[in-house]
Coordinates of C-alpha atoms and ligand atoms in Angstrom, one line a residue:
M19 CA -118.0 28.0 -45.6
G20 CA -115.2 29.5 -43.5
L21 CA -114.1 28.8 -40.0
R22 CA -116.6 27.9 -37.3
V23 CA -115.8 27.5 -33.6
F24 CA -117.8 26.6 -30.5
N25 CA -118.3 29.7 -28.5
T26 CA -118.8 29.0 -24.8
L27 CA -120.7 32.3 -24.6
S28 CA -123.5 31.1 -26.8
R29 CA -122.9 27.4 -26.2
S30 CA -123.1 26.9 -29.9
V31 CA -120.9 26.7 -33.0
E32 CA -120.6 30.1 -34.7
T33 CA -119.0 31.4 -37.8
F34 CA -115.7 33.1 -36.9
V35 CA -115.8 36.7 -38.0
P36 CA -113.0 38.9 -36.4
L37 CA -113.8 42.3 -35.0
D38 CA -111.3 43.9 -37.5
P39 CA -113.5 45.5 -40.2
A40 CA -110.9 44.4 -42.7
G41 CA -111.4 40.8 -41.5
K42 CA -107.7 40.3 -41.2
K43 CA -106.4 40.9 -37.7
V44 CA -107.2 38.6 -34.8
G45 CA -106.4 39.1 -31.2
L46 CA -106.0 35.9 -29.2
Y47 CA -105.4 35.6 -25.5
C48 CA -104.8 32.3 -23.7
C49 CA -104.4 32.2 -19.9
G50 CA -100.8 31.1 -19.4
P51 CA -99.1 29.0 -16.8
T52 CA -98.8 29.8 -13.1
V53 CA -95.1 29.3 -12.7
H54 CA -94.9 27.6 -9.3
D55 CA -93.9 24.2 -10.5
F56 CA -93.2 22.2 -13.7
A57 CA -96.3 22.2 -15.8
H58 CA -97.9 18.8 -16.2
I59 CA -99.0 17.2 -19.5
G60 CA -102.6 18.3 -18.7
N61 CA -101.6 21.9 -18.7
F62 CA -99.8 21.3 -22.0
R63 CA -102.8 19.9 -23.6
T64 CA -104.4 23.3 -23.2
F65 CA -101.3 25.1 -24.5
V66 CA -101.0 22.8 -27.5
F67 CA -104.7 23.4 -28.2
A68 CA -104.1 27.2 -28.2
D69 CA -101.1 26.6 -30.6
I70 CA -103.4 24.7 -33.0
V71 CA -106.0 27.5 -32.9
R72 CA -103.4 30.1 -33.6
R73 CA -101.8 28.0 -36.4
H74 CA -105.1 27.3 -38.0
L75 CA -106.0 31.0 -38.0
S76 CA -102.7 31.8 -39.7
F77 CA -103.2 29.0 -42.2
R78 CA -106.6 30.6 -43.0
G79 CA -104.9 33.9 -43.8
F80 CA -105.6 35.8 -40.5
N81 CA -103.0 38.0 -39.0
V82 CA -102.9 36.6 -35.4
R83 CA -101.5 38.3 -32.4
H84 CA -101.2 35.6 -29.7
V85 CA -100.8 36.7 -26.1
M86 CA -100.1 34.3 -23.3
N87 CA -99.6 35.7 -19.9
I88 CA -97.2 34.4 -17.2
T89 CA -98.9 34.3 -13.8
D90 CA -95.9 35.1 -11.7
V91 CA -97.6 36.3 -8.5
E92 CA -100.5 34.5 -6.8
D93 CA -101.2 32.5 -3.7
K94 CA -99.5 29.2 -4.5
I95 CA -96.4 31.0 -5.9
I96 CA -96.0 33.0 -2.7
R97 CA -96.3 29.9 -0.6
R98 CA -93.6 28.2 -2.7
V99 CA -91.3 31.2 -2.8
N100 CA -91.3 31.3 1.0
E101 CA -90.6 27.6 1.3
S102 CA -87.7 27.9 -1.3
G103 CA -86.0 30.9 0.3
K104 CA -85.5 32.3 -3.2
S105 CA -86.7 35.7 -4.4
L106 CA -89.9 35.8 -6.4
A107 CA -88.1 36.6 -9.6
E108 CA -85.5 33.9 -9.1
F109 CA -88.2 31.3 -8.3
T110 CA -90.6 32.1 -11.0
G111 CA -87.8 32.6 -13.6
E112 CA -86.6 29.0 -13.2
H113 CA -90.1 27.6 -13.7
E114 CA -90.8 29.9 -16.6
R115 CA -87.6 28.8 -18.4
A116 CA -88.6 25.2 -18.0
F117 CA -92.1 25.9 -19.2
F118 CA -90.8 27.5 -22.5
A119 CA -88.3 24.7 -23.1
D120 CA -91.2 22.2 -22.8
L121 CA -93.4 24.3 -25.0
E122 CA -90.7 24.3 -27.6
A123 CA -90.2 20.6 -27.3
L124 CA -93.9 20.2 -28.0
G125 CA -93.5 22.1 -31.3
C126 CA -95.5 25.1 -30.1
Q127 CA -94.9 28.5 -31.7
M128 CA -93.8 31.1 -29.3
P129 CA -96.8 33.4 -28.4
D130 CA -96.1 36.9 -29.8
E131 CA -96.5 38.5 -26.4
R132 CA -95.7 36.8 -23.0
P133 CA -96.6 39.5 -20.4
H134 CA -95.8 38.9 -16.7
A135 CA -98.3 39.9 -14.1
T136 CA -95.6 41.6 -12.1
G137 CA -94.8 43.8 -15.1
F138 CA -98.4 45.1 -15.3
I139 CA -98.9 46.3 -11.7
G140 CA -99.5 49.8 -13.0
P141 CA -102.3 48.9 -15.4
I142 CA -103.8 46.5 -12.8
I143 CA -104.0 49.3 -10.2
K144 CA -105.5 51.6 -12.9
L145 CA -108.2 49.0 -13.7
I146 CA -109.1 48.5 -10.0
K147 CA -109.4 52.3 -9.6
R148 CA -111.8 52.4 -12.5
L149 CA -113.9 49.6 -11.0
E150 CA -113.9 51.6 -7.7
S151 CA -115.1 54.8 -9.4
N152 CA -117.8 52.8 -11.3
G153 CA -119.0 51.6 -8.0
F154 CA -118.2 47.9 -8.5
A155 CA -115.3 47.7 -6.0
Y156 CA -115.2 48.3 -2.3
R157 CA -112.5 48.4 0.3
T158 CA -112.4 46.2 3.4
D159 CA -110.9 47.2 6.8
D160 CA -107.6 45.3 6.2
G161 CA -106.9 47.5 3.1
S162 CA -108.0 45.0 0.5
V163 CA -110.3 45.7 -2.4
Y164 CA -113.1 43.4 -3.5
F165 CA -115.3 43.2 -6.5
S166 CA -119.0 43.5 -5.7
I167 CA -121.1 41.1 -7.7
E168 CA -124.3 42.6 -6.3
K169 CA -123.4 46.2 -7.4
Y170 CA -122.4 44.9 -10.8
R171 CA -125.7 43.1 -11.2
E172 CA -127.7 46.0 -9.9
A173 CA -126.3 48.1 -12.7
G174 CA -127.8 45.7 -15.2
N175 CA -124.8 43.6 -15.9
Q176 CA -125.0 39.8 -16.2
Y177 CA -122.8 37.7 -13.9
G178 CA -122.9 34.2 -15.4
Q179 CA -122.4 34.7 -19.1
L180 CA -120.3 31.6 -19.8
L181 CA -122.5 29.2 -17.8
N182 CA -125.9 29.4 -16.1
L183 CA -125.4 30.2 -12.5
N184 CA -128.2 30.0 -10.0
L185 CA -127.2 33.1 -8.1
E186 CA -129.7 32.9 -5.4
A187 CA -128.9 29.3 -4.5
M188 CA -125.1 29.7 -4.9
R189 CA -124.6 33.0 -3.2
P190 CA -124.0 32.8 0.4
G191 CA -123.0 36.4 0.3
E192 CA -119.5 36.1 1.6
R193 CA -116.2 37.2 0.2
V194 CA -113.2 35.1 -0.8
S195 CA -109.6 36.3 -0.7
N196 CA -108.0 33.2 -2.1
D197 CA -107.4 33.0 -5.8
E198 CA -108.9 29.6 -6.4
Y199 CA -112.2 29.6 -4.6
E200 CA -114.9 26.9 -4.4
K201 CA -116.8 26.4 -7.6
E202 CA -120.0 25.6 -5.6
S203 CA -120.5 29.2 -4.4
I204 CA -120.4 32.6 -5.8
A205 CA -118.6 35.3 -3.8
D206 CA -117.1 38.7 -4.1
F207 CA -113.5 38.2 -5.1
A208 CA -110.3 40.1 -4.2
L209 CA -109.0 42.6 -6.7
W210 CA -106.2 43.8 -4.4
K211 CA -105.0 41.9 -1.4
A212 CA -103.6 43.8 1.5
R213 CA -100.1 42.7 2.5
V214 CA -99.9 40.1 5.2
P215 CA -96.8 38.8 7.0
E216 CA -96.8 35.5 5.0
D217 CA -96.4 37.6 1.8
G218 CA -92.8 38.3 2.8
E219 CA -91.2 40.7 0.4
V220 CA -93.9 40.2 -2.3
F221 CA -95.9 43.4 -2.3
W222 CA -96.4 46.7 -4.2
D223 CA -97.4 50.2 -3.1
S224 CA -100.9 51.4 -4.0
Q225 CA -103.4 54.0 -2.9
W226 CA -105.0 51.2 -0.7
G227 CA -101.7 50.5 1.0
E228 CA -99.1 47.7 0.4
G229 CA -100.4 44.6 -1.3
R230 CA -100.6 42.6 -4.4
P231 CA -103.2 41.9 -7.1
G232 CA -105.7 39.0 -7.1
W233 CA -105.3 36.5 -9.9
H234 CA -108.4 37.3 -11.9
I235 CA -107.6 41.0 -12.4
E236 CA -104.2 40.2 -13.8
C237 CA -105.6 38.6 -16.9
S238 CA -108.2 41.4 -17.4
A239 CA -105.5 44.0 -17.2
M240 CA -102.9 42.2 -19.4
S241 CA -105.3 41.1 -22.1
M242 CA -107.0 44.6 -22.5
E243 CA -103.7 46.4 -22.3
L244 CA -102.2 44.3 -25.1
L245 CA -105.2 43.5 -27.3
G246 CA -107.6 46.4 -26.5
P247 CA -110.8 46.4 -24.4
S248 CA -112.5 44.2 -27.0
F249 CA -110.8 41.3 -28.7
D250 CA -111.6 38.3 -30.7
L251 CA -110.7 35.1 -28.9
H252 CA -110.0 34.0 -25.3
L253 CA -108.8 30.5 -24.6
G254 CA -108.2 28.4 -21.6
G255 CA -108.8 25.0 -20.0
E256 CA -112.4 24.2 -19.1
D257 CA -111.7 24.5 -15.3
L258 CA -111.1 28.2 -15.9
V259 CA -114.7 28.9 -17.1
F260 CA -115.8 29.6 -13.5
P261 CA -114.8 31.5 -11.6
H262 CA -111.7 32.8 -13.4
H263 CA -113.2 33.7 -16.8
E264 CA -116.5 34.8 -15.4
D265 CA -114.6 37.2 -13.1
E266 CA -112.5 38.4 -16.0
I267 CA -115.7 39.3 -17.9
A268 CA -117.1 41.1 -14.8
Q269 CA -114.0 43.1 -14.2
S270 CA -113.4 44.0 -17.9
E271 CA -116.9 44.9 -18.8
G272 CA -117.4 46.5 -15.3
A273 CA -114.6 48.9 -16.2
C274 CA -116.7 50.0 -19.2
L275 CA -113.8 50.4 -21.6
Q276 CA -115.6 48.8 -24.5
C277 CA -117.4 50.7 -27.1
D278 CA -121.2 50.6 -26.8
G279 CA -122.5 47.1 -27.5
Q280 CA -119.1 45.5 -27.6
K281 CA -118.2 42.6 -25.4
F282 CA -114.9 42.1 -23.7
V283 CA -114.3 39.0 -25.8
K284 CA -116.2 37.9 -28.9
Y285 CA -115.4 34.1 -28.8
W286 CA -114.5 32.0 -25.8
M287 CA -113.0 28.6 -26.5
H288 CA -112.3 26.1 -23.7
G289 CA -110.3 22.9 -24.0
A290 CA -111.4 19.8 -22.1
H291 CA -109.1 18.2 -19.6
L292 CA -106.6 15.5 -20.0
L293 CA -106.9 12.4 -17.8
V294 CA -104.1 9.9 -17.3
E295 CA -105.1 6.2 -17.5
G296 CA -108.7 7.3 -17.0
K297 CA -108.0 9.3 -13.9
K298 CA -107.3 12.8 -12.8
M299 CA -103.6 13.3 -12.5
S300 CA -102.3 13.1 -8.9
K301 CA -99.0 12.5 -7.3
S302 CA -100.4 9.9 -4.9
L303 CA -101.9 7.9 -7.8
G304 CA -98.5 7.8 -9.5
N305 CA -100.1 9.0 -12.8
F306 CA -98.7 12.6 -12.6
F307 CA -96.5 13.3 -15.6
T308 CA -94.5 16.3 -16.7
L309 CA -93.2 16.3 -20.2
R310 CA -89.7 15.7 -18.8
D311 CA -91.0 12.4 -17.2
L312 CA -92.1 11.2 -20.7
L313 CA -88.9 12.3 -22.4
A314 CA -87.0 10.4 -19.8
K315 CA -89.0 7.3 -20.7
G316 CA -87.8 7.6 -24.3
S317 CA -90.7 9.5 -25.8
T318 CA -90.3 12.5 -28.0
G319 CA -92.0 15.9 -27.9
R320 CA -93.5 15.3 -31.3
E321 CA -95.1 12.0 -30.2
V322 CA -96.7 13.7 -27.2
R323 CA -97.9 16.6 -29.4
Y324 CA -99.3 14.1 -31.9
L325 CA -101.2 12.3 -29.2
M326 CA -102.6 15.6 -27.8
I327 CA -103.9 16.7 -31.1
S328 CA -105.3 13.4 -32.1
A329 CA -108.4 14.1 -30.0
H330 CA -111.0 16.8 -30.3
Y331 CA -110.3 19.7 -28.0
R332 CA -113.8 19.6 -26.4
E333 CA -113.5 15.9 -25.5
T334 CA -111.9 14.8 -22.3
F335 CA -108.7 13.0 -23.4
N336 CA -107.5 9.8 -21.8
F337 CA -103.7 9.8 -22.0
T338 CA -102.1 6.3 -21.7
L339 CA -98.6 5.1 -22.2
D340 CA -100.0 2.6 -24.8
N341 CA -101.5 5.5 -26.8
L342 CA -98.1 7.1 -26.8
A343 CA -96.6 4.0 -28.4
G344 CA -99.4 4.2 -31.0
A345 CA -98.4 7.8 -31.7
K346 CA -94.9 6.6 -32.6
T347 CA -96.3 4.1 -35.1
A348 CA -98.6 6.7 -36.7
L349 CA -95.8 9.3 -37.0
G350 CA -93.5 6.6 -38.4
R351 CA -96.0 6.0 -41.3
I352 CA -96.0 9.7 -42.1
D353 CA -92.2 10.0 -41.8
E354 CA -91.7 7.0 -44.1
C355 CA -94.0 8.5 -46.7
T356 CA -92.5 12.0 -46.7
A357 CA -88.9 10.6 -46.7
K358 CA -89.7 8.7 -49.9
L359 CA -91.2 11.8 -51.4
R360 CA -88.2 13.8 -50.5
E361 CA -85.9 11.2 -52.1
L362 CA -87.9 11.3 -55.3
A363 CA -88.3 15.1 -55.4
L364 CA -84.5 15.5 -55.4
G365 CA -84.6 18.8 -53.6
Q366 CA -87.1 20.5 -55.9
A367 CA -89.2 23.1 -54.0
T368 CA -92.6 24.0 -55.2
E369 CA -95.9 25.5 -54.2
P370 CA -98.8 23.4 -52.9
A371 CA -101.4 22.4 -55.5
T372 CA -104.6 24.4 -55.6
N373 CA -106.6 21.3 -56.2
S374 CA -105.0 19.0 -53.6
P375 CA -107.6 16.7 -51.9
L376 CA -105.4 16.6 -48.9
V377 CA -105.4 20.4 -48.5
S378 CA -109.1 20.8 -49.2
H379 CA -110.3 17.9 -46.9
F380 CA -107.9 19.0 -44.2
T381 CA -109.1 22.6 -44.4
E382 CA -112.8 21.6 -44.3
A383 CA -112.2 19.4 -41.3
M384 CA -110.3 22.0 -39.3
D385 CA -112.8 24.7 -40.2
D386 CA -115.5 22.6 -38.6
D387 CA -114.6 23.6 -35.0
L388 CA -111.2 21.9 -35.4
N389 CA -112.4 18.5 -36.2
V390 CA -109.0 16.8 -35.9
S391 CA -110.4 13.3 -36.3
A392 CA -111.5 14.1 -39.9
A393 CA -108.3 16.1 -40.4
W394 CA -106.1 13.2 -39.5
G395 CA -108.4 11.0 -41.6
S396 CA -107.5 13.1 -44.6
V397 CA -103.8 12.8 -43.7
F398 CA -103.8 9.0 -43.5
D399 CA -105.9 8.7 -46.7
W400 CA -103.2 10.7 -48.4
V401 CA -100.4 8.6 -46.9
R402 CA -102.1 5.4 -48.2
D403 CA -102.7 6.9 -51.6
T404 CA -99.2 8.3 -51.9
N405 CA -97.6 5.0 -50.8
R406 CA -99.7 3.3 -53.5
K407 CA -98.5 5.8 -56.2
L408 CA -94.9 5.5 -55.0
A409 CA -95.1 1.7 -55.2
A410 CA -96.6 1.9 -58.7
N411 CA -93.9 4.4 -59.8
E412 CA -96.7 6.8 -60.7
L413 CA -94.9 9.9 -59.3
T414 CA -92.4 12.1 -61.1
A415 CA -89.9 14.3 -59.3
E416 CA -92.3 17.2 -59.9
S417 CA -95.4 15.5 -58.6
A418 CA -93.4 14.2 -55.5
A419 CA -92.3 17.8 -54.8
T420 CA -95.9 19.0 -55.1
E421 CA -97.1 16.3 -52.7
L422 CA -94.5 17.3 -50.3
A423 CA -95.5 20.9 -50.5
N424 CA -99.1 19.9 -49.9
W425 CA -98.1 18.1 -46.8
E426 CA -95.8 21.0 -45.6
H427 CA -98.7 23.4 -46.1
I428 CA -101.1 21.5 -43.8
N429 CA -98.3 20.6 -41.5
S430 CA -98.0 24.4 -40.8
V431 CA -101.1 23.7 -38.7
L432 CA -100.3 20.3 -37.2
G433 CA -96.7 21.4 -36.4
I434 CA -95.2 17.9 -36.6
E435 CA -91.7 18.9 -37.3
S436 CA -90.0 16.5 -39.7
V437 CA -87.2 14.3 -38.5
E438 CA -83.9 14.5 -40.1
E439 CA -82.9 11.4 -42.0
E440 CA -79.5 10.0 -41.2
A441 CA -77.1 9.8 -44.1
P442 CA -76.1 6.3 -45.1
P443 CA -72.4 5.3 -44.9
E444 CA -71.7 5.8 -48.6
I445 CA -72.9 9.4 -48.5
I446 CA -70.8 10.0 -45.4
A447 CA -67.8 8.5 -47.1
L448 CA -68.4 10.8 -50.2
A449 CA -68.6 13.8 -47.9
G450 CA -65.3 12.8 -46.3
E451 CA -63.7 12.5 -49.7
R452 CA -64.9 16.0 -50.5
Q453 CA -63.4 17.4 -47.4
A454 CA -60.1 15.7 -48.2
A455 CA -60.2 17.2 -51.8
R456 CA -60.8 20.7 -50.3
K457 CA -57.9 20.3 -47.9
A458 CA -55.7 19.4 -50.9
K459 CA -57.1 22.4 -52.7
D460 CA -58.5 20.1 -55.5
F461 CA -61.7 22.3 -55.9
T462 CA -62.6 20.6 -59.2
R463 CA -62.9 17.3 -57.4
S464 CA -64.7 18.8 -54.4
D465 CA -67.3 20.5 -56.6
Q466 CA -67.8 17.2 -58.5
I467 CA -68.5 15.4 -55.3
R468 CA -70.9 18.1 -54.2
D469 CA -72.8 17.7 -57.4
E470 CA -72.8 14.0 -57.1
L471 CA -74.3 14.3 -53.5
A472 CA -76.9 16.7 -54.8
A473 CA -77.9 14.3 -57.5
Q474 CA -78.6 11.7 -54.8
G475 CA -80.6 14.2 -52.7
W476 CA -78.0 15.4 -50.2
T477 CA -76.6 18.8 -49.4
I478 CA -73.4 19.6 -47.7
E479 CA -73.5 22.4 -45.2
D480 CA -70.2 23.8 -43.9
T481 CA -70.8 24.4 -40.2
P482 CA -68.3 25.7 -37.6
K483 CA -68.1 22.0 -36.4
G484 CA -67.2 20.8 -39.9
P485 CA -69.2 19.7 -42.9
R486 CA -72.7 18.2 -42.3
V487 CA -74.8 16.3 -44.9
K488 CA -78.5 16.6 -44.9
R489 CA -81.5 15.8 -47.1
H490 CA -82.6 18.7 -49.2
Ligands
AMP505 P1 -102.3 26.7 -14.3 O1 -100.8 26.7 -14.5 O2 -102.7 25.8 -13.2 O3 -102.9 28.0 -14.2 O4 -103.0 26.0 -15.6 C1 -102.6 26.3 -16.9 C2 -103.6 25.8 -17.9 O5 -103.7 24.4 -17.8 C3 -105.1 26.3 -17.6 O6 -105.6 26.8 -18.9 C4 -105.8 25.1 -17.1 O7 -107.2 25.2 -17.4 C5 -105.1 24.0 -17.8 N1 -105.2 22.7 -17.2 C6 -105.0 22.4 -15.9 N2 -105.2 21.0 -15.7 C7 -105.5 20.5 -16.9 C8 -105.8 19.1 -17.4 N3 -105.7 18.1 -16.6 N4 -106.0 19.0 -18.7 C9 -106.0 20.1 -19.5 N5 -105.8 21.3 -19.2 C10 -105.5 21.6 -17.9
ZN506 ZN1 -106.5 34.1 -17.1

């Protein structure tokens, strides 16, 4: 049946058909972090969701270009830069490095492009100029530039594509200059903000005078610049639907860069929020966690990842420390099963089977708008079945290798990296003996030991720090 996803634009599940006439290339944009602090685990739920979408698309044979921006200039950042006494680049650079380290610890693949808003000031200015010449942007006395929702609508455009907005009731007709404005009202929003003393040294020159971009225009400019004026998928957390994504649509479609009849984005997917112990995260409630907090408590990135991808992305997820303990147990079951298969397969590498129930059930489940509950169901059915076959000695080295390949194939989507098994003392002793034989230039003996280790499923790697044994 192929991949189906819930599109916020149509509020329904649709078959995924990329814009590429060859049906191969997919452009994916996910709003990235605002680097003003350590990202919390709620933020990472959204980034892990984007990682799963990207991985599943690749698994289904699409050629994905994944863009995730870094918002490195906006209101909160400027406030924090001023408090810190650091330069903008120094301040945001520190948080960005921490962000990517956490993203890696969570087993996420690096987005192909990681554009910075500050690196796209030229395209941002160009886009605002275009909106101005199309009549959808106006200047204010202080030298700022705003987007006019009224002019945009008068020209026959729809403001409120992602959700139904009651424009008459919600529109008090004022303007907002701050990046994160109230969700209860609709207002013209800033595209370019004139420099004010509190901005310190954070400003750029433009035809409207010194200033800086608004947050919404940054994403429109970076996404269209890198993926073209129309692209396939735009992702983000549900809180971004309004106003951020609605404003992105208005700016991008208001610039009229799309071909006739094309939208800025074909499919919008939004991830639901993460709550901690049933509540919104807040420092005063003491339930505010960064990944670092959890690692310091002894958890691992893969346990946190497992937990995040155990719930459907459109369901609010309740994160608890008890659930995290459950994640460890569940992963332990998978690890135990794959370790036994590895032992039996004796290092044979093979292709996944074309008729594997694991692969077909998993694919069907994930194709159904990423139905992870059914996908994990197929994994644990497989673990149970494989354990039974192992206990009954029903698997040969070849079939164990195929089962492992099946698992690795679907694990390219789940991204649960395998843990390295520690070598038992007798294997370490043999490796030591081989090292001594090599020192004594007894290569016949050292080769013999290498073969013996290989027969038991271990490989010796000579690293700059000395030899290391690992499972093959
Ligand atoms: P920010 O760095 O604040 O711009 O947020 C980065 C991403 O995290 C955005 O896509 C937000 O929608 C998302 N996000 C923020 N809070 C949560 C939460 N509690 N659960 C899931 N995603 C969140
Ligand atoms: Zn964005």
